[in-house]
Amino acid sequence: MGGRKTGNTVLFDIKNETLPREDLRKLQLQRLQDLCRRVYANVPFYKKRFDEMGIKPSDIRSLSDLRRLPFTEKQDLRNNYPYGLFAVPRENMARVHASSGTTGQAVVVGYTQRDLENWGKLMARCMCACGVTPEDIVHVAYGYGLFTGGLGAHDGAQTLGAMVVPASGGATKRQAQLLRDLGATVLACTPSFALHLWEAGMETGINFRDLPLKIGIFGGEPWSESMRHSMEEKMGIDAHNIYGLSEIMGPGVAIDCMEHNGIHLWEDHFLAEIIDPATGENLPDGEVGELVITTLTKEGSPLIRYRTRDLTSIDSTPCRCGRTHLRLSRLAGRTDDMLIIRGVNVFPQQIESLLMETRGVSPNYLIVVDRQGSMDTLEVQVEVTPQLFNDKIRDLQAVESRLQNSIKEFCGVTAKIRLMEPHSIERSGGKATRVLDRRPRQ
Ligand code: DLL
């Protein structure tokens, strides 16, 4: 291992990242068979599921047999809280992380020492794919703690040999100063927090464009391609989209290389499928559906066919970077954050893209859904830039109607637009809240 060059890109683990697809599939099958044996022997939940479906680990003879295996859902993890799905004795676990989500029981995930090492290496792969080298200074502003963002990015940067600044979330003005004083070249945090930091910098006379900062590793929440371009422009960086989820590992499941043409999912560790969320049937490459992931190497908390609820599609054609691992399209939202407004399906990210394409509005917004009588209402609150704020009412009205028209045209719903004063929408220290659904639950 170690940074090696192919063409003009650097790969952390050149052998595994460029495995011919045929060899990748062989490796996946071997690992899948081993996984089935491990969970059948060690996780009563899976033994019961396999038995109920009349499947033995030895029945898995090809990758297509994966379809015979049961799905695992978030609720299964909740029902087995905290340690019920662990596949090794508790004393062999080296660390736990947890995700609470916005509703319901937390989910606890365990990592053995080897799981942590693999995570570090996969995160290092991701960082290399963005052009990070051991000479870099990586400012990690993902939250440290039970959330996987902070420690995940931290271990990855260390595994790569870079210097880490473990800043965690919060204290935005101080963090902007630290970015300047310590000369960070890489910023890793949620895209909304990066914007928050940038804003705090501008307020204290620190312009990211004047700093040595050159790479952003942003993820943990949905964001649009237009937002990525706008951040690159504002901050003078190359911004990458990193994906992951606690149940599967944390950050580092997938990331875009310098081609920025989809996010590579590390197929030697994760087996990806796309299914129709309604029927559970597998969908072919190119079609958008729910991402389902099987962890091939995890020892502590392995999962079979985990339904992520994230919507994306698969592209297995070769990438110019030389990596052979498939690419997922930018996450288009979650099956559970799709808003149904007066019968029309709307994804918050569609609205974000439209906002980002409108001059005079800032990337701070909140979508408020409510009900009046039997009618759903949609309001988009968005802060305007200080320049527009000082302009004439007529200019504000023009922006309002432009936004309203584009939302009507692209999303098919009428939205009330509320232009807000700069800084009036609450900032988050981690993942931003973009939607407030006030409709009574049915
Ligand atoms: O957010 C892990 C992570 C941390 C990923 C830092 C990337 C960077 P959870 O808190 O369990 O884990 O949330 C996972 O967040 O199922 C997606 O819905 C969403 N998500 C994560 N990354 C992206 C992304 C971490 N790049 C859930 N684009 C996932 C869109 C994302 N959504």
Short mmCIF file of C-alpha atoms and ligand atoms in Angstrom, two decimals:
data_model
loop_
_atom_site.label_atom_id
_atom_site.label_comp_id
_atom_site.label_asym_id
_atom_site.label_seq_id
_atom_site.Cartn_x
_atom_site.Cartn_y
_atom_site.Cartn_z
CA MET A 1 0.00 0.00 0.00
CA GLY A 2 0.98 3.67 0.17
CA GLY A 3 0.30 6.46 -2.29
CA ARG A 4 1.04 5.21 -5.82
CA LYS A 5 0.39 6.94 -9.08
CA THR A 6 -1.65 5.82 -12.07
CA GLY A 7 -2.02 8.52 -14.68
CA ASN A 8 -2.42 11.72 -12.74
CA THR A 9 -4.25 10.27 -9.73
CA VAL A 10 -2.89 8.83 -6.52
CA LEU A 11 -4.31 5.59 -5.14
CA PHE A 12 -3.92 4.50 -1.54
CA ASP A 13 -4.32 0.79 -2.25
CA ILE A 14 -3.60 0.41 -5.94
CA LYS A 15 -3.99 -3.39 -6.02
CA ASN A 16 -7.46 -3.50 -4.51
CA GLU A 17 -8.75 -0.25 -5.99
CA THR A 18 -7.97 -1.42 -9.54
CA LEU A 19 -8.87 -5.13 -9.26
CA PRO A 20 -10.37 -6.32 -12.56
CA ARG A 21 -14.14 -6.61 -12.08
CA GLU A 22 -14.05 -10.36 -12.61
CA ASP A 23 -11.58 -10.72 -9.70
CA LEU A 24 -13.63 -8.31 -7.61
CA ARG A 25 -16.69 -10.52 -8.10
CA LYS A 26 -14.73 -13.64 -7.10
CA LEU A 27 -13.49 -11.91 -3.98
CA GLN A 28 -17.00 -10.71 -3.17
CA LEU A 29 -18.41 -14.23 -3.45
CA GLN A 30 -15.71 -15.68 -1.20
CA ARG A 31 -16.33 -12.96 1.37
CA LEU A 32 -20.11 -13.28 1.12
CA GLN A 33 -19.90 -17.01 1.79
CA ASP A 34 -17.66 -16.40 4.76
CA LEU A 35 -20.03 -13.70 6.04
CA CYS A 36 -23.04 -16.04 5.82
CA ARG A 37 -21.20 -18.70 7.79
CA ARG A 38 -20.18 -16.16 10.44
CA VAL A 39 -23.59 -14.63 10.99
CA TYR A 40 -25.35 -18.00 10.92
CA ALA A 41 -23.02 -19.32 13.60
CA ASN A 42 -22.82 -16.20 15.78
CA VAL A 43 -25.92 -14.01 15.43
CA PRO A 44 -29.14 -15.71 16.60
CA PHE A 45 -31.21 -13.08 14.75
CA TYR A 46 -29.70 -14.14 11.41
CA LYS A 47 -29.80 -17.88 12.21
CA LYS A 48 -33.52 -17.53 12.83
CA ARG A 49 -34.06 -15.53 9.61
CA PHE A 50 -32.06 -18.01 7.52
CA ASP A 51 -33.93 -20.96 9.09
CA GLU A 52 -37.32 -19.34 8.51
CA MET A 53 -36.42 -18.91 4.84
CA GLY A 54 -35.00 -22.43 4.60
CA ILE A 55 -31.52 -21.20 3.63
CA LYS A 56 -28.18 -22.58 4.80
CA PRO A 57 -24.92 -20.67 4.34
CA SER A 58 -23.78 -23.47 2.00
CA ASP A 59 -26.68 -22.58 -0.36
CA ILE A 60 -24.88 -19.36 -1.35
CA ARG A 61 -22.95 -20.52 -4.41
CA SER A 62 -23.02 -17.43 -6.61
CA LEU A 63 -23.43 -13.70 -6.13
CA SER A 64 -26.96 -13.91 -7.54
CA ASP A 65 -27.89 -16.12 -4.56
CA LEU A 66 -27.63 -12.92 -2.52
CA ARG A 67 -31.20 -12.20 -3.62
CA ARG A 68 -32.39 -15.20 -1.64
CA LEU A 69 -31.13 -13.69 1.60
CA PRO A 70 -33.38 -11.62 3.87
CA PHE A 71 -33.17 -7.84 4.11
CA THR A 72 -32.08 -6.17 7.35
CA GLU A 73 -33.87 -2.96 8.34
CA LYS A 74 -33.10 -0.19 10.80
CA GLN A 75 -35.93 -1.49 12.96
CA ASP A 76 -34.09 -4.83 13.31
CA LEU A 77 -31.13 -2.97 14.78
CA ARG A 78 -33.41 -1.05 17.10
CA ASN A 79 -35.17 -4.22 18.24
CA ASN A 80 -31.81 -5.76 19.08
CA TYR A 81 -30.49 -2.71 20.95
CA PRO A 82 -27.79 -2.51 22.16
CA TYR A 83 -25.65 -5.59 21.50
CA GLY A 84 -28.09 -8.11 19.99
CA LEU A 85 -26.59 -8.17 16.49
CA PHE A 86 -22.94 -8.35 17.55
CA ALA A 87 -21.18 -11.24 15.82
CA VAL A 88 -18.22 -11.47 18.21
CA PRO A 89 -18.16 -11.61 22.02
CA ARG A 90 -18.46 -8.19 23.63
CA GLU A 91 -14.92 -8.40 25.00
CA ASN A 92 -13.54 -8.61 21.43
CA MET A 93 -15.08 -5.27 20.51
CA ALA A 94 -12.68 -2.34 20.46
CA ARG A 95 -15.17 0.54 20.09
CA VAL A 96 -18.81 1.37 19.61
CA HIS A 97 -20.52 4.19 17.78
CA ALA A 98 -24.20 5.03 17.82
CA SER A 99 -26.66 6.84 15.65
CA SER A 100 -29.85 8.21 17.05
CA GLY A 101 -31.49 9.66 13.97
CA THR A 102 -34.30 12.07 14.53
CA THR A 103 -36.82 9.55 15.77
CA GLY A 104 -36.81 6.36 17.75
CA GLN A 105 -34.41 4.14 19.58
CA ALA A 106 -30.67 4.60 19.03
CA VAL A 107 -28.69 2.05 17.09
CA VAL A 108 -25.35 0.78 18.41
CA VAL A 109 -22.63 -0.52 16.11
CA GLY A 110 -19.51 -2.38 17.31
CA TYR A 111 -16.04 -2.45 15.76
CA THR A 112 -13.29 -5.00 16.40
CA GLN A 113 -9.68 -3.85 16.16
CA ARG A 114 -9.58 -5.17 12.59
CA ASP A 115 -12.80 -3.31 11.72
CA LEU A 116 -11.20 -0.09 12.94
CA GLU A 117 -8.10 -0.77 10.88
CA ASN A 118 -10.18 -1.44 7.77
CA TRP A 119 -12.19 1.72 8.38
CA GLY A 120 -8.97 3.76 8.70
CA LYS A 121 -7.69 2.29 5.43
CA LEU A 122 -10.96 2.89 3.57
CA MET A 123 -11.08 6.48 4.79
CA ALA A 124 -7.44 6.87 3.72
CA ARG A 125 -8.46 5.54 0.26
CA CYS A 126 -11.18 8.17 0.15
CA MET A 127 -8.80 10.96 1.12
CA CYS A 128 -6.25 9.84 -1.46
CA ALA A 129 -9.02 9.88 -4.06
CA CYS A 130 -9.45 13.59 -3.28
CA GLY A 131 -5.72 14.21 -3.68
CA VAL A 132 -4.83 14.32 0.04
CA THR A 133 -1.20 13.32 0.75
CA PRO A 134 0.87 12.76 3.92
CA GLU A 135 2.04 16.39 3.60
CA ASP A 136 -1.46 17.70 4.16
CA ILE A 137 -3.01 19.21 7.28
CA VAL A 138 -6.54 17.88 7.73
CA HIS A 139 -8.91 19.98 9.83
CA VAL A 140 -11.66 17.62 11.01
CA ALA A 141 -14.79 19.54 11.96
CA TYR A 142 -17.16 16.58 11.95
CA GLY A 143 -18.44 16.00 15.48
CA TYR A 144 -16.27 13.71 17.62
CA GLY A 145 -18.11 11.24 19.83
CA LEU A 146 -20.71 8.61 19.14
CA PHE A 147 -21.27 10.14 15.70
CA THR A 148 -18.95 8.37 13.25
CA GLY A 149 -17.91 11.51 11.34
CA GLY A 150 -15.18 12.88 13.63
CA LEU A 151 -13.28 9.75 14.60
CA GLY A 152 -13.79 8.22 11.15
CA ALA A 153 -12.17 11.14 9.34
CA HIS A 154 -9.53 11.39 12.07
CA ASP A 155 -8.41 7.75 11.74
CA GLY A 156 -8.40 8.03 7.95
CA ALA A 157 -6.16 11.09 7.89
CA GLN A 158 -3.80 9.47 10.41
CA THR A 159 -3.68 6.20 8.47
CA LEU A 160 -2.72 8.20 5.40
CA GLY A 161 0.03 9.88 7.38
CA ALA A 162 -1.38 13.41 7.23
CA MET A 163 -1.46 15.73 10.24
CA VAL A 164 -4.86 16.00 11.89
CA VAL A 165 -6.44 18.98 13.61
CA PRO A 166 -9.24 17.36 15.68
CA ALA A 167 -11.43 20.46 15.87
CA SER A 168 -14.85 18.75 16.12
CA GLY A 169 -18.02 20.88 15.76
CA GLY A 170 -18.98 24.28 17.22
CA ALA A 171 -16.96 27.43 18.01
CA THR A 172 -17.11 28.59 14.42
CA LYS A 173 -15.16 31.85 14.73
CA ARG A 174 -12.36 30.15 16.64
CA GLN A 175 -12.31 27.35 14.08
CA ALA A 176 -12.01 29.82 11.21
CA GLN A 177 -9.01 31.36 12.99
CA LEU A 178 -7.51 27.91 13.55
CA LEU A 179 -7.93 27.13 9.88
CA ARG A 180 -5.95 30.23 9.07
CA ASP A 181 -3.32 29.96 11.83
CA LEU A 182 -2.54 26.25 11.45
CA GLY A 183 -2.61 26.39 7.67
CA ALA A 184 -5.02 23.51 7.08
CA THR A 185 -5.05 22.33 3.48
CA VAL A 186 -8.05 20.00 3.86
CA LEU A 187 -11.39 20.61 5.57
CA ALA A 188 -13.59 17.64 6.50
CA CYS A 189 -17.11 18.39 7.80
CA THR A 190 -20.74 18.47 6.75
CA PRO A 191 -21.36 20.84 3.81
CA SER A 192 -23.70 22.98 5.91
CA PHE A 193 -21.09 23.35 8.65
CA ALA A 194 -18.44 24.24 6.06
CA LEU A 195 -20.68 27.07 4.90
CA HIS A 196 -21.18 28.12 8.47
CA LEU A 197 -17.39 28.20 9.01
CA TRP A 198 -16.89 30.13 5.78
CA GLU A 199 -19.47 32.69 6.89
CA ALA A 200 -17.82 33.03 10.32
CA GLY A 201 -14.50 33.51 8.52
CA MET A 202 -15.86 36.26 6.28
CA GLU A 203 -17.25 38.04 9.34
CA THR A 204 -13.84 38.05 11.00
CA GLY A 205 -11.91 39.02 7.90
CA ILE A 206 -10.74 35.50 7.00
CA ASN A 207 -11.39 34.66 3.39
CA PHE A 208 -10.97 30.93 2.70
CA ARG A 209 -9.82 31.78 -0.80
CA ASP A 210 -6.72 33.43 0.67
CA LEU A 211 -5.82 30.40 2.83
CA PRO A 212 -3.79 27.31 1.83
CA LEU A 213 -7.05 25.34 2.03
CA LYS A 214 -7.53 23.38 -1.21
CA ILE A 215 -9.70 20.32 -0.59
CA GLY A 216 -13.13 19.85 1.05
CA ILE A 217 -14.34 16.39 2.14
CA PHE A 218 -18.00 17.01 2.75
CA GLY A 219 -20.82 14.60 3.52
CA GLY A 220 -23.05 13.18 6.20
CA GLU A 221 -26.11 14.96 4.82
CA PRO A 222 -27.69 15.48 1.42
CA TRP A 223 -26.38 18.32 -0.74
CA SER A 224 -26.71 19.13 -4.38
CA GLU A 225 -24.17 19.36 -7.18
CA SER A 226 -25.01 23.07 -7.53
CA MET A 227 -24.17 23.53 -3.86
CA ARG A 228 -20.83 21.77 -4.48
CA HIS A 229 -19.96 24.15 -7.31
CA SER A 230 -20.98 27.17 -5.28
CA MET A 231 -18.83 26.05 -2.33
CA GLU A 232 -15.83 25.45 -4.58
CA GLU A 233 -16.20 28.95 -5.92
CA LYS A 234 -16.68 30.60 -2.51
CA MET A 235 -13.87 28.74 -0.79
CA GLY A 236 -11.40 28.28 -3.63
CA ILE A 237 -11.27 24.50 -3.11
CA ASP A 238 -11.99 21.21 -4.82
CA ALA A 239 -15.01 19.80 -2.95
CA HIS A 240 -15.69 16.05 -2.70
CA ASN A 241 -18.81 14.19 -1.65
CA ILE A 242 -18.22 11.49 0.95
CA TYR A 243 -20.95 9.02 1.81
CA GLY A 244 -21.47 6.54 4.59
CA LEU A 245 -23.76 5.54 7.40
CA SER A 246 -23.19 4.37 10.94
CA GLU A 247 -24.87 1.01 10.47
CA ILE A 248 -22.48 0.10 7.65
CA MET A 249 -19.29 1.67 9.05
CA GLY A 250 -19.53 5.46 9.08
CA PRO A 251 -17.99 7.83 6.52
CA GLY A 252 -15.83 6.20 3.85
CA VAL A 253 -18.27 3.81 2.17
CA ALA A 254 -18.06 5.86 -1.05
CA ILE A 255 -16.52 9.06 -2.42
CA ASP A 256 -16.01 10.84 -5.73
CA CYS A 257 -12.53 10.78 -7.24
CA MET A 258 -11.11 13.79 -9.04
CA GLU A 259 -13.31 13.05 -12.05
CA HIS A 260 -16.37 14.01 -9.93
CA ASN A 261 -18.48 11.65 -11.93
CA GLY A 262 -20.31 9.63 -9.28
CA ILE A 263 -19.02 8.22 -5.99
CA HIS A 264 -16.90 5.04 -5.92
CA LEU A 265 -18.22 2.47 -3.47
CA TRP A 266 -15.47 0.18 -2.15
CA GLU A 267 -16.72 -3.10 -3.52
CA ASP A 268 -14.11 -5.33 -1.91
CA HIS A 269 -15.74 -4.43 1.44
CA PHE A 270 -19.34 -3.65 0.51
CA LEU A 271 -21.76 -5.38 -1.81
CA ALA A 272 -24.26 -2.91 -3.27
CA GLU A 273 -27.67 -3.53 -4.79
CA ILE A 274 -30.40 -1.16 -5.93
CA ILE A 275 -33.96 -2.24 -5.24
CA ASP A 276 -37.40 -0.91 -5.89
CA PRO A 277 -38.32 0.33 -2.39
CA ALA A 278 -41.94 -0.68 -2.85
CA THR A 279 -41.46 -4.26 -4.08
CA GLY A 280 -37.93 -5.13 -2.91
CA GLU A 281 -37.10 -6.32 -6.46
CA ASN A 282 -33.58 -5.68 -7.78
CA LEU A 283 -33.24 -2.91 -10.37
CA PRO A 284 -30.69 -2.86 -13.21
CA ASP A 285 -27.69 -0.51 -13.42
CA GLY A 286 -28.70 3.06 -14.16
CA GLU A 287 -32.10 2.92 -12.50
CA VAL A 288 -32.70 4.93 -9.36
CA GLY A 289 -33.88 3.01 -6.33
CA GLU A 290 -33.00 2.24 -2.73
CA LEU A 291 -29.39 1.34 -1.97
CA VAL A 292 -28.98 -1.96 -0.13
CA ILE A 293 -25.56 -2.80 1.31
CA THR A 294 -24.06 -6.05 2.58
CA THR A 295 -20.91 -5.65 4.65
CA LEU A 296 -18.40 -8.20 3.37
CA THR A 297 -15.56 -7.84 5.85
CA LYS A 298 -17.00 -6.40 9.04
CA GLU A 299 -16.41 -8.64 12.05
CA GLY A 300 -18.18 -6.79 14.87
CA SER A 301 -21.54 -5.74 13.44
CA PRO A 302 -21.89 -7.36 10.02
CA LEU A 303 -25.12 -6.75 8.14
CA ILE A 304 -26.79 -8.62 5.35
CA ARG A 305 -28.73 -6.66 2.72
CA TYR A 306 -29.16 -3.57 4.85
CA ARG A 307 -31.83 -1.24 3.50
CA THR A 308 -30.20 2.19 3.69
CA ARG A 309 -33.33 4.13 2.55
CA ASP A 310 -30.96 6.23 0.43
CA LEU A 311 -31.92 6.69 -3.20
CA THR A 312 -29.28 6.39 -5.92
CA SER A 313 -28.29 4.36 -8.99
CA ILE A 314 -25.27 2.25 -9.95
CA ASP A 315 -22.82 2.80 -12.80
CA SER A 316 -20.32 -0.06 -13.24
CA THR A 317 -18.64 1.28 -16.38
CA PRO A 318 -14.92 2.11 -16.12
CA CYS A 319 -13.92 5.45 -14.61
CA ARG A 320 -11.13 7.54 -16.09
CA CYS A 321 -9.31 7.49 -12.73
CA GLY A 322 -8.47 3.81 -13.17
CA ARG A 323 -10.45 2.58 -10.16
CA THR A 324 -12.63 -0.37 -11.08
CA HIS A 325 -15.15 0.03 -8.26
CA LEU A 326 -18.69 1.00 -9.24
CA ARG A 327 -19.95 4.55 -8.91
CA LEU A 328 -23.18 5.61 -7.28
CA SER A 329 -24.95 8.69 -8.53
CA ARG A 330 -25.20 11.58 -6.06
CA LEU A 331 -27.63 10.53 -3.33
CA ALA A 332 -30.98 11.85 -4.46
CA GLY A 333 -32.55 11.85 -1.01
CA ARG A 334 -34.00 9.18 1.23
CA THR A 335 -37.14 7.17 0.77
CA ASP A 336 -38.23 8.63 4.08
CA ASP A 337 -37.41 12.28 3.40
CA MET A 338 -39.39 12.47 0.22
CA LEU A 339 -42.17 14.95 0.85
CA ILE A 340 -45.55 14.23 -0.60
CA ILE A 341 -47.19 17.59 -1.03
CA ARG A 342 -50.70 17.55 -2.38
CA GLY A 343 -49.88 14.19 -3.93
CA VAL A 344 -46.69 15.37 -5.62
CA ASN A 345 -43.36 13.79 -4.66
CA VAL A 346 -40.81 16.45 -3.81
CA PHE A 347 -37.23 15.95 -2.66
CA PRO A 348 -35.68 18.75 -0.62
CA GLN A 349 -32.55 18.52 -2.76
CA GLN A 350 -34.49 19.48 -5.91
CA ILE A 351 -35.50 22.67 -4.16
CA GLU A 352 -31.93 23.23 -2.98
CA SER A 353 -30.65 23.00 -6.55
CA LEU A 354 -33.15 25.59 -7.70
CA LEU A 355 -32.19 27.93 -4.85
CA MET A 356 -28.52 27.58 -5.68
CA GLU A 357 -29.19 28.59 -9.26
CA THR A 358 -30.89 31.81 -8.19
CA ARG A 359 -28.76 34.93 -7.85
CA GLY A 360 -29.23 36.91 -4.65
CA VAL A 361 -30.16 34.03 -2.32
CA SER A 362 -27.77 32.33 0.09
CA PRO A 363 -27.39 28.58 0.75
CA ASN A 364 -29.26 28.89 4.06
CA TYR A 365 -32.81 27.70 3.72
CA LEU A 366 -35.63 25.88 5.46
CA ILE A 367 -38.55 24.08 3.86
CA VAL A 368 -41.70 24.27 5.96
CA VAL A 369 -44.58 21.94 5.19
CA ASP A 370 -47.88 22.42 6.97
CA ARG A 371 -51.56 21.74 6.52
CA GLN A 372 -54.41 24.20 6.32
CA GLY A 373 -57.73 22.40 6.46
CA SER A 374 -57.14 19.45 4.18
CA MET A 375 -54.56 21.26 2.03
CA ASP A 376 -50.80 20.77 2.35
CA THR A 377 -48.86 24.00 2.23
CA LEU A 378 -45.24 24.45 1.22
CA GLU A 379 -43.16 27.41 2.27
CA VAL A 380 -39.54 27.89 1.33
CA GLN A 381 -37.69 30.24 3.63
CA VAL A 382 -34.38 31.37 2.22
CA GLU A 383 -31.93 34.01 3.31
CA VAL A 384 -31.01 36.63 0.78
CA THR A 385 -27.49 37.98 0.36
CA PRO A 386 -26.69 41.27 2.11
CA GLN A 387 -26.56 43.00 -1.32
CA LEU A 388 -30.06 41.91 -2.28
CA PHE A 389 -31.30 42.72 1.20
CA ASN A 390 -30.35 46.34 0.64
CA ASP A 391 -31.93 46.46 -2.80
CA LYS A 392 -35.33 47.75 -3.73
CA ILE A 393 -38.53 45.88 -2.93
CA ARG A 394 -39.00 45.41 -6.66
CA ASP A 395 -35.77 43.38 -6.89
CA LEU A 396 -36.84 41.22 -3.97
CA GLN A 397 -40.20 40.59 -5.57
CA ALA A 398 -38.50 39.58 -8.82
CA VAL A 399 -36.40 36.97 -6.98
CA GLU A 400 -39.47 35.70 -5.19
CA SER A 401 -41.45 35.16 -8.34
CA ARG A 402 -38.49 33.66 -10.21
CA LEU A 403 -38.11 31.09 -7.43
CA GLN A 404 -41.79 30.38 -7.24
CA ASN A 405 -41.95 29.79 -10.99
CA SER A 406 -38.96 27.49 -11.09
CA ILE A 407 -40.26 25.38 -8.17
CA LYS A 408 -43.63 25.13 -9.88
CA GLU A 409 -42.01 24.17 -13.16
CA PHE A 410 -39.48 21.59 -11.87
CA CYS A 411 -41.24 20.16 -8.83
CA GLY A 412 -44.85 20.61 -9.88
CA VAL A 413 -45.99 22.33 -6.68
CA THR A 414 -46.73 25.89 -5.74
CA ALA A 415 -44.56 27.16 -2.93
CA LYS A 416 -44.79 30.31 -0.91
CA ILE A 417 -41.36 31.95 -0.91
CA ARG A 418 -40.25 33.80 2.17
CA LEU A 419 -37.09 35.80 1.65
CA MET A 420 -35.33 36.18 4.96
CA GLU A 421 -32.81 38.59 6.36
CA PRO A 422 -29.18 37.38 6.29
CA HIS A 423 -28.39 35.23 9.38
CA SER A 424 -32.01 34.75 10.42
CA ILE A 425 -32.15 30.98 9.86
CA GLU A 426 -30.61 28.92 12.64
CA ARG A 427 -27.21 27.39 11.83
CA SER A 428 -26.37 23.84 12.86
CA GLY A 429 -23.17 22.55 14.39
CA GLY A 430 -23.37 19.31 12.38
CA LYS A 431 -26.12 18.12 10.09
CA ALA A 432 -28.45 20.91 9.03
CA THR A 433 -32.20 20.75 9.47
CA ARG A 434 -33.61 21.59 6.07
CA VAL A 435 -37.19 20.45 6.47
CA LEU A 436 -39.82 21.19 9.07
CA ASP A 437 -42.89 19.07 8.50
CA ARG A 438 -45.61 20.41 10.75
CA ARG A 439 -48.43 18.35 9.30
CA PRO A 440 -50.30 16.30 11.85
CA ARG A 441 -49.26 12.62 11.75
CA GLN A 442 -51.86 10.33 10.30
O1 DLL B 1 -23.60 10.59 8.47
C1 DLL B 1 -21.75 9.07 8.33
C2 DLL B 1 -20.96 10.11 7.65
C3 DLL B 1 -20.27 11.03 8.37
C4 DLL B 1 -20.91 10.14 6.26
C5 DLL B 1 -19.52 11.97 7.74
C6 DLL B 1 -20.15 11.09 5.61
C7 DLL B 1 -19.46 12.01 6.35
P1 DLL B 1 -25.30 8.63 9.94
O2 DLL B 1 -25.35 9.70 10.95
O3 DLL B 1 -25.68 7.25 10.33
O4 DLL B 1 -23.84 8.50 9.35
O5 DLL B 1 -26.21 9.10 8.73
C8 DLL B 1 -26.25 8.34 7.56
O6 DLL B 1 -26.74 10.32 6.24
O7 DLL B 1 -28.01 7.14 5.26
C9 DLL B 1 -27.64 9.35 4.29
O8 DLL B 1 -29.05 9.49 4.34
C10 DLL B 1 -27.00 10.59 4.87
N1 DLL B 1 -25.74 10.87 4.18
C11 DLL B 1 -24.49 10.60 4.59
N2 DLL B 1 -23.59 11.03 3.68
C12 DLL B 1 -24.30 11.57 2.66
C13 DLL B 1 -23.98 12.19 1.43
C14 DLL B 1 -23.14 9.49 8.71
N3 DLL B 1 -22.72 12.36 1.03
C15 DLL B 1 -27.18 8.99 6.56
N4 DLL B 1 -25.00 12.61 0.64
C16 DLL B 1 -27.18 8.26 5.24
C17 DLL B 1 -26.29 12.46 1.02
C18 DLL B 1 -25.67 11.46 2.99
N5 DLL B 1 -26.66 11.90 2.17
#
